[in-house]
Every structure is written in C-alpha cells, then in structure tokens.
mmCIF file of C-alpha atoms and ligand atoms in Angstrom:
data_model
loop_
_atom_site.group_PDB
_atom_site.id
_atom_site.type_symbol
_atom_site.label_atom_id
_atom_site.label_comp_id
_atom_site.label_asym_id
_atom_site.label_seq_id
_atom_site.Cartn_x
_atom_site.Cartn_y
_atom_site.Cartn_z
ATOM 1 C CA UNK O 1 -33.085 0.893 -46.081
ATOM 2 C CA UNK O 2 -36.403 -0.722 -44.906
ATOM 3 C CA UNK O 3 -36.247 -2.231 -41.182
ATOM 4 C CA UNK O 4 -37.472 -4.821 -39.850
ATOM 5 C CA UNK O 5 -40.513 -5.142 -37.571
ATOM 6 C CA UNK O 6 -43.228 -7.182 -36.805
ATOM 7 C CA UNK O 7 -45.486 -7.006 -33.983
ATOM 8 C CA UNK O 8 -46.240 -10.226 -31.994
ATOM 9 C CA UNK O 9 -49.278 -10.811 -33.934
ATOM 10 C CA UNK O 10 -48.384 -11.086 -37.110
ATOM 11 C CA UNK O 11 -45.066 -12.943 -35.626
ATOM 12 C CA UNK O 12 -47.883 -15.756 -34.495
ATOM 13 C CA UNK O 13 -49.562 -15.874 -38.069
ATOM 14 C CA UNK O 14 -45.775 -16.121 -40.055
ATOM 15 C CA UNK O 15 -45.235 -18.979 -38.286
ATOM 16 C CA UNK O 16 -48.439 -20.940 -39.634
ATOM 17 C CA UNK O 17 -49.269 -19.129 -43.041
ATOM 18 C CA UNK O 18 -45.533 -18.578 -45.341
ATOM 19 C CA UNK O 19 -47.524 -16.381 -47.790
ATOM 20 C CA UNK O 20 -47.666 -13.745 -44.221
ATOM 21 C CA UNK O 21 -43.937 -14.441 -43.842
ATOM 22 C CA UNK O 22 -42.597 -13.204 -47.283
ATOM 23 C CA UNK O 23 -43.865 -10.186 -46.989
ATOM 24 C CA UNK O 24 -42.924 -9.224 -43.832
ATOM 25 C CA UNK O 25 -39.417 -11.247 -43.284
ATOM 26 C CA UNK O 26 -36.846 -9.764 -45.362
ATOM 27 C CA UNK O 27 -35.175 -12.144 -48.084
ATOM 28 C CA UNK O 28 -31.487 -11.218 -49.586
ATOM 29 C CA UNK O 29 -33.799 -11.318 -52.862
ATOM 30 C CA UNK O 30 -34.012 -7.605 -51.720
ATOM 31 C CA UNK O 31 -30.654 -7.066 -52.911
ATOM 32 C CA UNK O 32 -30.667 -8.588 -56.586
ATOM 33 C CA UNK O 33 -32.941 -6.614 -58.544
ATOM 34 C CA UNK O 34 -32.087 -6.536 -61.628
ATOM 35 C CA UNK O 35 -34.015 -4.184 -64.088
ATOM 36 C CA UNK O 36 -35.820 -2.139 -61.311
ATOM 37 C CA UNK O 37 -33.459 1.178 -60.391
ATOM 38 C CA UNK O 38 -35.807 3.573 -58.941
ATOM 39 C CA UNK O 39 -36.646 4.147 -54.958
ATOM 40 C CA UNK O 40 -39.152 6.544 -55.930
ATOM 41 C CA UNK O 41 -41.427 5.952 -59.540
ATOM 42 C CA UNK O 42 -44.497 7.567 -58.599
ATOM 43 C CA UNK O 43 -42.285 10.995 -58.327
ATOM 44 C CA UNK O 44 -43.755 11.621 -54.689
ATOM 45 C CA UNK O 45 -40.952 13.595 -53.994
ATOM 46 C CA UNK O 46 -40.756 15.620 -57.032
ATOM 47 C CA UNK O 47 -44.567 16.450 -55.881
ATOM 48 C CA UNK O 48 -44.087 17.047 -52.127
ATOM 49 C CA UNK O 49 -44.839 20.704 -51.368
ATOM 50 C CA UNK O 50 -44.433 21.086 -47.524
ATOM 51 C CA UNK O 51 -42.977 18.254 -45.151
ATOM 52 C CA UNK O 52 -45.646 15.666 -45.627
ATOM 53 C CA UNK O 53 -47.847 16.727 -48.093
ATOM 54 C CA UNK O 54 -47.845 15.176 -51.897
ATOM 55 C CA UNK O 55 -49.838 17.584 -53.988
ATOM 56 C CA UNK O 56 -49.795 15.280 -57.098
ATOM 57 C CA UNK O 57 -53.803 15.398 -58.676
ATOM 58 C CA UNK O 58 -55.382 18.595 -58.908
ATOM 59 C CA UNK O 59 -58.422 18.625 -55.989
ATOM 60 C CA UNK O 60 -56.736 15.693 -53.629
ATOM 61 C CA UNK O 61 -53.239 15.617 -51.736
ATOM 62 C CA UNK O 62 -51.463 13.294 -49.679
ATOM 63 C CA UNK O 63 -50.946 13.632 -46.290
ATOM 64 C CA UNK O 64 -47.767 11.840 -44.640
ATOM 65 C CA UNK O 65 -48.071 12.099 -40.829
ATOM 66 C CA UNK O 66 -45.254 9.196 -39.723
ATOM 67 C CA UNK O 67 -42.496 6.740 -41.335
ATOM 68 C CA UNK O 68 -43.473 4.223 -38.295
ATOM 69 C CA UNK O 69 -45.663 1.255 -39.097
ATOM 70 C CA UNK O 70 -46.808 -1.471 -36.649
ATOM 71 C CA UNK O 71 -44.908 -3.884 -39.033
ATOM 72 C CA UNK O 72 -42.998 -2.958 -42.153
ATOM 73 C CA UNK O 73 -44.098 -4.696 -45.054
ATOM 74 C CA UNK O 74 -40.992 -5.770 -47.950
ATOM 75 C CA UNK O 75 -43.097 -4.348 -50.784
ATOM 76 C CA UNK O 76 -43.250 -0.845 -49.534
ATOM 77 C CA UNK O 77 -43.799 1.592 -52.264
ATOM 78 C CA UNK O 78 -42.402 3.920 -50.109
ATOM 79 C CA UNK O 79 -39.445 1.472 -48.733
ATOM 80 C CA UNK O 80 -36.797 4.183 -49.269
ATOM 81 C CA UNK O 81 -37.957 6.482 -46.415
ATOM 82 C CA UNK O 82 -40.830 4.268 -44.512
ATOM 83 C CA UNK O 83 -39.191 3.011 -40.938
ATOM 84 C CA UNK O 84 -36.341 5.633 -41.457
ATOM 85 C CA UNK O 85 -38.001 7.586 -38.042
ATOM 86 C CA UNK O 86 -35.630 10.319 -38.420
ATOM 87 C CA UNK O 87 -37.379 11.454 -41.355
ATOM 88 C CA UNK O 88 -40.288 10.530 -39.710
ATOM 89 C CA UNK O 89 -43.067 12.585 -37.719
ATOM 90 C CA UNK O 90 -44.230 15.657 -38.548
ATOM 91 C CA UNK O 91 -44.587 18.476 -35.873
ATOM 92 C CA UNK O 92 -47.125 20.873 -35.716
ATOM 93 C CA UNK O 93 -45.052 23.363 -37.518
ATOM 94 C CA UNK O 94 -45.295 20.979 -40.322
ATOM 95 C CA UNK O 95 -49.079 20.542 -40.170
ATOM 96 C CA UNK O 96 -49.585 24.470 -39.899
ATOM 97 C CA UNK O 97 -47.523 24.974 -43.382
ATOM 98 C CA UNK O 98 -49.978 21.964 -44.977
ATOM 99 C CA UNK O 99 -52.847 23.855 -43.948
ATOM 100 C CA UNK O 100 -50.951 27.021 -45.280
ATOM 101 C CA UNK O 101 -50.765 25.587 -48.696
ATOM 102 C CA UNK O 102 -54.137 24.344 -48.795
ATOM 103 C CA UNK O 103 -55.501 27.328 -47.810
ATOM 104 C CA UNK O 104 -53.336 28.636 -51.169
ATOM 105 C CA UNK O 105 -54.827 25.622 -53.189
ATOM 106 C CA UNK O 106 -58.575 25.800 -52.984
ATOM 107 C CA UNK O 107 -58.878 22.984 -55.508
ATOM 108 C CA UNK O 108 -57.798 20.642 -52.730
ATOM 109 C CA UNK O 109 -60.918 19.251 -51.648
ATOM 110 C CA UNK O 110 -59.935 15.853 -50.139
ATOM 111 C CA UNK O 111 -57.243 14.988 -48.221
ATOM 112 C CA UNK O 112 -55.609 11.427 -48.286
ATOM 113 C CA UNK O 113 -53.576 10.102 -45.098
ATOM 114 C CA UNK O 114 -51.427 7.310 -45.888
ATOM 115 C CA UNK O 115 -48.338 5.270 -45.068
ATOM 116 C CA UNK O 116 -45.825 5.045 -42.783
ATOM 117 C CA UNK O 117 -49.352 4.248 -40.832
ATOM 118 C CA UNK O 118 -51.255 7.072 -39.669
ATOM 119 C CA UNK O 119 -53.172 5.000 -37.033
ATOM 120 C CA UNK O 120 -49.885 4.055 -35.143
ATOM 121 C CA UNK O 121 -49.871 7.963 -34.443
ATOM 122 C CA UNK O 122 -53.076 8.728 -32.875
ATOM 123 C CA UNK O 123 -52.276 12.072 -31.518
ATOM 124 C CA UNK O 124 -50.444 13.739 -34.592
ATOM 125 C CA UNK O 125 -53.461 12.074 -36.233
ATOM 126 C CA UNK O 126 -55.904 13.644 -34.146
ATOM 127 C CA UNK O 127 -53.962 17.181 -34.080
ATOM 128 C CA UNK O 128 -54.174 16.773 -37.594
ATOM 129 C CA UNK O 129 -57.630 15.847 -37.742
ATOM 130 C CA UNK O 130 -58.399 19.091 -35.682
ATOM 131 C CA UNK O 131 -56.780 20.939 -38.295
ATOM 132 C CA UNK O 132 -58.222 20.061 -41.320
ATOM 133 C CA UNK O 133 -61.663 19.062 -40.608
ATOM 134 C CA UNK O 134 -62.076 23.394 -40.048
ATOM 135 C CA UNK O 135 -60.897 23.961 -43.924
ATOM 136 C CA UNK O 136 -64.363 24.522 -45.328
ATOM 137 C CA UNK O 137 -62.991 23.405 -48.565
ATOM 138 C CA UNK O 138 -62.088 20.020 -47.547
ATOM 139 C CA UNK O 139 -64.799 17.970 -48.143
ATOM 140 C CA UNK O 140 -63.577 14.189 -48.358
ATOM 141 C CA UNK O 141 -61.088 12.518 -45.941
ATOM 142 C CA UNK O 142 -59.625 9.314 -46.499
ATOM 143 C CA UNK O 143 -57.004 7.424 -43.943
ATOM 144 C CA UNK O 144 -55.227 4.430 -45.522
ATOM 145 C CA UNK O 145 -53.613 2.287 -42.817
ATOM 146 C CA UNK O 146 -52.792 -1.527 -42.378
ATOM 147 C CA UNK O 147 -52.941 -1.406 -38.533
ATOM 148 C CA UNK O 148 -56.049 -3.682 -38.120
ATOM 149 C CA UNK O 149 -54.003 -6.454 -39.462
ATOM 150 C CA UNK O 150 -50.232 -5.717 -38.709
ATOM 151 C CA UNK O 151 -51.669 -4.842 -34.344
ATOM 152 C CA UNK O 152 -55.265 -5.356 -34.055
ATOM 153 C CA UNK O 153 -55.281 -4.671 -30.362
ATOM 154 C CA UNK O 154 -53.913 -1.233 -31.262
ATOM 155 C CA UNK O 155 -57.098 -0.332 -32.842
ATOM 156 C CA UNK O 156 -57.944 0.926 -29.111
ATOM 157 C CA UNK O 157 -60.173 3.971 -28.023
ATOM 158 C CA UNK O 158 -57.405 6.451 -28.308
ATOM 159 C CA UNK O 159 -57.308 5.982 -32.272
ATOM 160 C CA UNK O 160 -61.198 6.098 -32.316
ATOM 161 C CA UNK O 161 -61.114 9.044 -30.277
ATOM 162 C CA UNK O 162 -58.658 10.652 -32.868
ATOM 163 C CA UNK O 163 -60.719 9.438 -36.006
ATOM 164 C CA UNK O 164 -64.200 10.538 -33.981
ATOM 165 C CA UNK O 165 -62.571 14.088 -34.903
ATOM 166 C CA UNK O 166 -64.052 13.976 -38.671
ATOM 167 C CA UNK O 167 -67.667 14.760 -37.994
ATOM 168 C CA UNK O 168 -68.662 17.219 -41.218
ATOM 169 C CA UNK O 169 -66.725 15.459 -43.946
ATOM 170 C CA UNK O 170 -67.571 11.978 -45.012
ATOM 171 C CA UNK O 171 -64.523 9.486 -43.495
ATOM 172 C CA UNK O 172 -63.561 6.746 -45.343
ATOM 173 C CA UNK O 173 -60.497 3.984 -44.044
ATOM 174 C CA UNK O 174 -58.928 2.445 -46.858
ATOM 175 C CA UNK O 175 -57.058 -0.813 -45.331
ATOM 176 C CA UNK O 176 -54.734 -2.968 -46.470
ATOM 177 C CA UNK O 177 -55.341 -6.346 -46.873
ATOM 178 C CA UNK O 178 -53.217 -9.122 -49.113
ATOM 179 C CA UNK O 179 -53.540 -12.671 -48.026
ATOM 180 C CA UNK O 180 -57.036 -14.082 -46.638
ATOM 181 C CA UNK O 181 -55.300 -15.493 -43.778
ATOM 182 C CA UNK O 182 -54.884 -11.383 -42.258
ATOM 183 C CA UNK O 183 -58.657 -11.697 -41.601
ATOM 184 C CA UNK O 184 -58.394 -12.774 -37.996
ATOM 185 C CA UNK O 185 -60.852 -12.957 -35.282
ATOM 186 C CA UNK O 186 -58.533 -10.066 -33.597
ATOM 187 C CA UNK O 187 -58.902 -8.284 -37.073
ATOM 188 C CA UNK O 188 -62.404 -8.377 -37.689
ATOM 189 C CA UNK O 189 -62.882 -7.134 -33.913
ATOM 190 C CA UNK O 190 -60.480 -4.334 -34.834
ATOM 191 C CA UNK O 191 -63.286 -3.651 -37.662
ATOM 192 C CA UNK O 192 -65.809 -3.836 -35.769
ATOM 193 C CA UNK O 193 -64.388 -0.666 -33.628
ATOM 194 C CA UNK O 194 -63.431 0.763 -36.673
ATOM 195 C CA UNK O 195 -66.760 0.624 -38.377
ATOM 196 C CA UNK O 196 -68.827 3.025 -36.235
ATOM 197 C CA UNK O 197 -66.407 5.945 -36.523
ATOM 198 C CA UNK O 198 -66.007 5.812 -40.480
ATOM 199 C CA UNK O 199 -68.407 6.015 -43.362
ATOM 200 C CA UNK O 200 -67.174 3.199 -44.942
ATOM 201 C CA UNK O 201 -64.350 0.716 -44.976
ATOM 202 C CA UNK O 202 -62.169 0.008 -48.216
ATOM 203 C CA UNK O 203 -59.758 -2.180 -48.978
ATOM 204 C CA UNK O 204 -56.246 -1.999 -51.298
ATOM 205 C CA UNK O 205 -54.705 -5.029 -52.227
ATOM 206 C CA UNK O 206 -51.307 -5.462 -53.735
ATOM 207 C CA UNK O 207 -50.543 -8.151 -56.184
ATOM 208 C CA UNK O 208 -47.618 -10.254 -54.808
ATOM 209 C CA UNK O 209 -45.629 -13.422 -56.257
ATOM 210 C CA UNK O 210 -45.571 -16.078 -53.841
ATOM 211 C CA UNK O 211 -48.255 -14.387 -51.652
ATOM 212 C CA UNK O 212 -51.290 -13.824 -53.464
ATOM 213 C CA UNK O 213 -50.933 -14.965 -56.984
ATOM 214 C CA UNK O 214 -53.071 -17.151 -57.323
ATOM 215 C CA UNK O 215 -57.162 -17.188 -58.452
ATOM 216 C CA UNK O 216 -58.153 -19.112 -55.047
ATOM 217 C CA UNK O 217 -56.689 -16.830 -52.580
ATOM 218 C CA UNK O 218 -57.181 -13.500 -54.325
ATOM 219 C CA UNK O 219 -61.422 -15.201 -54.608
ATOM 220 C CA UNK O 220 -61.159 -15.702 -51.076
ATOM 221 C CA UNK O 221 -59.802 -12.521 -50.030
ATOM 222 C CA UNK O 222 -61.998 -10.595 -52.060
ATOM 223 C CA UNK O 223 -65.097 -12.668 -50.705
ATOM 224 C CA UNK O 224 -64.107 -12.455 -47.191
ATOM 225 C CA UNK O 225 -63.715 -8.959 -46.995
ATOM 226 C CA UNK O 226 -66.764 -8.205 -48.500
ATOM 227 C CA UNK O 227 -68.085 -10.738 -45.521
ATOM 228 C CA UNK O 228 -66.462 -8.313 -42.497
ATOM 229 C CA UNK O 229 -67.759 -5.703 -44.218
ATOM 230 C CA UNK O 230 -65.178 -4.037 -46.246
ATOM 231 C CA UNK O 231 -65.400 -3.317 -49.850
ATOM 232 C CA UNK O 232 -62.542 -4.338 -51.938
ATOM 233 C CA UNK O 233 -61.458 -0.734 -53.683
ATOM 234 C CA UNK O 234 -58.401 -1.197 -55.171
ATOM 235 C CA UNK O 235 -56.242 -4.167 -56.728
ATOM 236 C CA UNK O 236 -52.425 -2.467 -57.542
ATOM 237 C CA UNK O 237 -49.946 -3.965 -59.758
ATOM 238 C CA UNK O 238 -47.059 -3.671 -57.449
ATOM 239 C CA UNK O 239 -45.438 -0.458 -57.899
ATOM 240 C CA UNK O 240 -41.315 -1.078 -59.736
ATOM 241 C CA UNK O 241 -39.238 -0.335 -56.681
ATOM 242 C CA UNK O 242 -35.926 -1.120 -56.358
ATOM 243 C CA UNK O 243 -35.718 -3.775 -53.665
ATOM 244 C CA UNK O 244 -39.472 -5.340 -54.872
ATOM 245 C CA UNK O 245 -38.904 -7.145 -58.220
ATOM 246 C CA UNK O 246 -38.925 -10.136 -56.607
ATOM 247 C CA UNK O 247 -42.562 -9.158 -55.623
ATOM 248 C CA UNK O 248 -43.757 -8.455 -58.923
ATOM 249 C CA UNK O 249 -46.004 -11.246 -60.707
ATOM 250 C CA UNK O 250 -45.770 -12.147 -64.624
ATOM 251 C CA UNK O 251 -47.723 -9.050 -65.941
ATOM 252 C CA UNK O 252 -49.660 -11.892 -68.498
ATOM 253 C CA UNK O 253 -50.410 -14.274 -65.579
ATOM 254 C CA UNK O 254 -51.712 -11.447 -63.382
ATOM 255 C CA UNK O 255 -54.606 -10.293 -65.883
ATOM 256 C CA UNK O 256 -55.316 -14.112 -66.553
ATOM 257 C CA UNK O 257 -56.005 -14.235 -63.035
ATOM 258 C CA UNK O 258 -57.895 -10.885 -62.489
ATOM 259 C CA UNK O 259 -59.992 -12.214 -65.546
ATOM 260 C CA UNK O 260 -61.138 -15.131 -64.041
ATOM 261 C CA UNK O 261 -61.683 -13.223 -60.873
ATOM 262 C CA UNK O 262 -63.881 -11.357 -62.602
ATOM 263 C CA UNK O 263 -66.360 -13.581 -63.829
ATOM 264 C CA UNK O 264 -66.728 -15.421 -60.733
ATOM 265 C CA UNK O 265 -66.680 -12.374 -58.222
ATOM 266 C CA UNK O 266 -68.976 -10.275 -57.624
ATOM 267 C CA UNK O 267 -69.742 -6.460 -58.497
ATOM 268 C CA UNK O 268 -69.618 -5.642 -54.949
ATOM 269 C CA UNK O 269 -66.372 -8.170 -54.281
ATOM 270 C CA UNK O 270 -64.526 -7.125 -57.292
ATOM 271 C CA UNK O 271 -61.778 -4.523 -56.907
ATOM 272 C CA UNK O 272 -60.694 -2.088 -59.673
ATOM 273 C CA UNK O 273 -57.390 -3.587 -61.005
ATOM 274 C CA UNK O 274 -54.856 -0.861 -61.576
ATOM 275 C CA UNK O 275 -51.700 -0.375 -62.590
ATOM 276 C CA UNK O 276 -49.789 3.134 -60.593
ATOM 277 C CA UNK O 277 -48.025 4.639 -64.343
ATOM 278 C CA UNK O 278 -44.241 4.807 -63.328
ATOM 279 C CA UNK O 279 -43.781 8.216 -64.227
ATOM 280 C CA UNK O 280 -45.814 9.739 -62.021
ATOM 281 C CA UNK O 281 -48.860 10.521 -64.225
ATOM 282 C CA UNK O 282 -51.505 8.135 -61.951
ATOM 283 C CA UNK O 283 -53.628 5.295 -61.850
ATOM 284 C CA UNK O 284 -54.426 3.231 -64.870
ATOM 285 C CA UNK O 285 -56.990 0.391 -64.809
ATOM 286 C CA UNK O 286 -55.604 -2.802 -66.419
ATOM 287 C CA UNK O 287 -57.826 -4.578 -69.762
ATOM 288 C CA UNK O 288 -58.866 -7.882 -69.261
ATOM 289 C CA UNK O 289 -58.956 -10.622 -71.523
ATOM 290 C CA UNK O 290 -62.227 -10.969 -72.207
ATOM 291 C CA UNK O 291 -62.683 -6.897 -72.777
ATOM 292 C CA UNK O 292 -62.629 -7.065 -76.776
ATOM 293 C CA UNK O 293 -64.761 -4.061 -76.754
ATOM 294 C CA UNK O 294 -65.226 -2.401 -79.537
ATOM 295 C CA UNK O 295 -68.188 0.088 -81.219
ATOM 296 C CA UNK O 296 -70.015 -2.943 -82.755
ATOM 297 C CA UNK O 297 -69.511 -5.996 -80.508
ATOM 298 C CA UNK O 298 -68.017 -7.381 -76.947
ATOM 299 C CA UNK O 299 -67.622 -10.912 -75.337
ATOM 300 C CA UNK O 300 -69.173 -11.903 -72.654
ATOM 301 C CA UNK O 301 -67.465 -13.738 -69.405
ATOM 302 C CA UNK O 302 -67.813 -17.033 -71.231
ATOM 303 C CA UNK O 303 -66.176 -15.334 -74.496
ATOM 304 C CA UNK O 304 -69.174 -15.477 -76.382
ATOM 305 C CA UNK O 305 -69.268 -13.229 -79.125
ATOM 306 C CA UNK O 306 -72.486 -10.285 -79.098
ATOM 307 C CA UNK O 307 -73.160 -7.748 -81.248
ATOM 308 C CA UNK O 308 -74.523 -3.975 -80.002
ATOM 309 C CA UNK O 309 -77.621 -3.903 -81.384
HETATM 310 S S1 SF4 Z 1 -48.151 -0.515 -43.693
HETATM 311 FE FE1 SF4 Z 1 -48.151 0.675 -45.593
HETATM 312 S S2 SF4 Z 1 -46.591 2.225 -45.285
HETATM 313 FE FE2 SF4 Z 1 -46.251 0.655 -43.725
HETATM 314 S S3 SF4 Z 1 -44.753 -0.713 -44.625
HETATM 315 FE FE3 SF4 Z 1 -46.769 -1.563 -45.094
HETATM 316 S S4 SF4 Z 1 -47.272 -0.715 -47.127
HETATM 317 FE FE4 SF4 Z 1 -45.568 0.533 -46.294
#
C-alpha cells in the first residue's frame, strides 16, 4: 500500500496547480480498478537477482538503493513496495552481493539507479557509487530520481558530493518531470547544482489523465525543459498497475496527441514515446498517425503523400 507524503514544497504548488495535486494526493479512485490486476507487470521481481538489483536486459541492470521518496507519487510503477521502508534500504551486505553478481555477469556494462529515489539517500548512494565506479566493466551510469522537483532544497552538497563519486564513467540523471508547473525557480536552481556533476540531464515523463493529457501542457513541458537544460528522453505510456487505471489516458487520444506534438516540437524537445510491454519483454516505441511508412512512400507532418524516389 502506497503512503502518503509530500514535502512542503510540492504541498505549496498542490494548492495552486490541481494537475500537481492528483498525482500526489491519493483519490479512493485507487481502489476501483477494474480491468488492471497486477502490482508488478514489468516482472521486476521475477528478474531481481540479489536485494536490489533487476538484471532484466542483457548488458544493463537496475539498481534499487531505497523505497523512500521525498514525495510518493499515485502512479508509481513500483506502488506495491515504494514507501513500504521496511523493505526498504539496502545495507552494504546487499551492495557487496550486487557487485558479486556483476562481477559474475560481465555483460553488465551500465548500471541504472532508480526509484524509491536514490538522491534522498546520499550516503548508500555514495557507498554505492564507491563500489561500482571500480568495476572496470561498468562503463555507463545512469541515476533516475524526481528529487529536484518533489524537495529542491535537498539537492544540497551532500548529494553532489555523493554523485561527484562517478569520475571515469560518463553520468547521466534521468529526472522526472510531468506537469510544466514542476519547473520552479527552486527547481531549476536544483539543476543548476545538478548540472556540473553529471554529463547530461534527461528527462522521463509519464502520460497521465487529468494531469498532462493534453497537447498544450505536454508542448510546454517538453519546451521548457529543453529551456533549463534538460533533454526530454523518454515519454511512457503509464505502466497497468493495479491502483493506476484511473491514470491511464485513452490509448487513441494519447498518440493523437503525441502526433501533433510531433510536428510542432522539436528534434531536440521531442521525447521517444514508449509503451513498457506488460510482460516483461521491454520498451516499445508507439506509431504515430502520420507514420504510414512503407517501402515505396510516407506522409509527411502535414499528411502529404511522397513517394521514395
Ligand atoms: S519518485 Fe519515482 S519511485 Fe518515488 S513515488 Fe515517484 S515515481 Fe515512484
């Protein structure tokens, strides 16, 4: 069962922007889903090999450090163990047998951190850090976190001290970002301490109903964040968990909007849209509309027939 949290910042925006407070206030809509019956349809579990490690696609695994987030957000893919801090932290007992198994796994060569938050952890994120960086055969690391919006002013030196740890491996922060209205002054401050320590900064957006379903806000997310200086990466159908439906937007009106997001975005503001298969078997980008391509001919954005010459 998913808690409830939200730090006094984002308390401050729910009050003035309602597409901030659905998805961090729970709604009893929580409790009626009525197709969606499974906590866990990426099969993480099935794929965990050691406490906190998801060995799912051949050279990359994911790294679970924490089920604590700064605030917990209703759409969690990973709702049915994400606040439970029981399950929660991993000890350095846990991080030795990851680095066991990699060891055993040379085809791991890049290591993904991602939620509960790693950045609310700093120092099992910088132990872990310490660790991993030495594996010679690790040579990308990646740490997803929403922190920058959910508690800006937690983006302090003690995190950047922690990241400052990845020196030989390229270190790229994939953050979460949903509704334009995240992109605070406090945030883009957060990004601007962020921005030294990394290679680059990504973003992962998750379509929501009620939240960001709409061609407006998703063009002025997607714009703004290219503004701060973060490249929109990834643009998720949200993932069928129980507790979610609620969440999930009409799968027609979704790639209507992503279509016309695509002809007025740019390259370098457009996202991959991308639907997470169900069954475990990984990321799928979604057709658009105007993608008739065949051997012979395509459309362009204005659905103008043209023939490959
Ligand atoms: S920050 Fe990430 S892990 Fe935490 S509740 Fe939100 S989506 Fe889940």
């Amino acid at each position: 069962m998913l808690a409830t949290r939200l730090s006094p910042h984002l308390k401050k925006l729910t009050k003035v922007c309602p597409e901030i407070y659905r998805q961090f206030v729970p709604s009893n809509k929580e409790e009626q889903d009525e197709t969606i019956t499974s906590a866990d349809p990426l099969l993480e579990e099935h794929f965990t090999v050691t406490r906190g490690l998801v060995h799912k696609y051949g050279n990359r695994a994911l790294v679970l450090l924490t089920m604590n987030c700064a605030a917990y957000c209703r759409f969690c893919t990973r709702r049915r163990k994400v606040s439970d801090i029981a399950k929660g932290i991993v000890s350095t007992k846990d991080l030795d047998n990851m680095v066991r198994y990699i060891k055993q796994h040379p085809e791991i060569k890049e290591l993904v951190f991602s939620g509960g938050d790693p950045m609310t952890v700093p120092e099992i994120l910088k132990q872990a850090l310490q660790k991993f960086v030495k594996l010679p055969q690790i040579k990308v690391i990646r740490v997803g976190s929403r922190l920058p919006v959910s508690n800006p002013s937690a983006v302090n030196k003690k995190l950047i001290e922690a990241l400052k740890i990845v020196k030989k491996q390229p270190l790229y922060l994939m953050l979460h970002f949903e509704h334009p209205a995240e992109i605070t002054e406090a945030t883009i401050k957060a990004l601007n301490r962020l921005r030294p320590v990394c290679t680059m900064m990504l973003s992962q957006t998750v379509s929501l109903k009620g939240v960001n379903d709409s061609v407006e806000i998703l063009y002025n997310l997607f714009s703004r964040l290219v503004e701060v200086g973060v490249k929109p990466y990834y643009f998720f159908r949200c993932d069928p968990v129980i507790g979610v439906e609620h969440f999930m937007v009409d799968f027609k009106k979704e790639i209507k909007i992503f279509t016309e997001l695509r002809k007025r975005l740019s390259g370098l503001a457009t996202p991959l849209y991308t639907i997470d298969a169900p069954d475990g078997s990984g990321k799928i980008p979604v057709p658009l509309d105007f993608w008739e391509f065949k051997a012979d001919s395509y459309k362009d954005f204005r659905g103008k027939k043209i023939k490959v010459k």
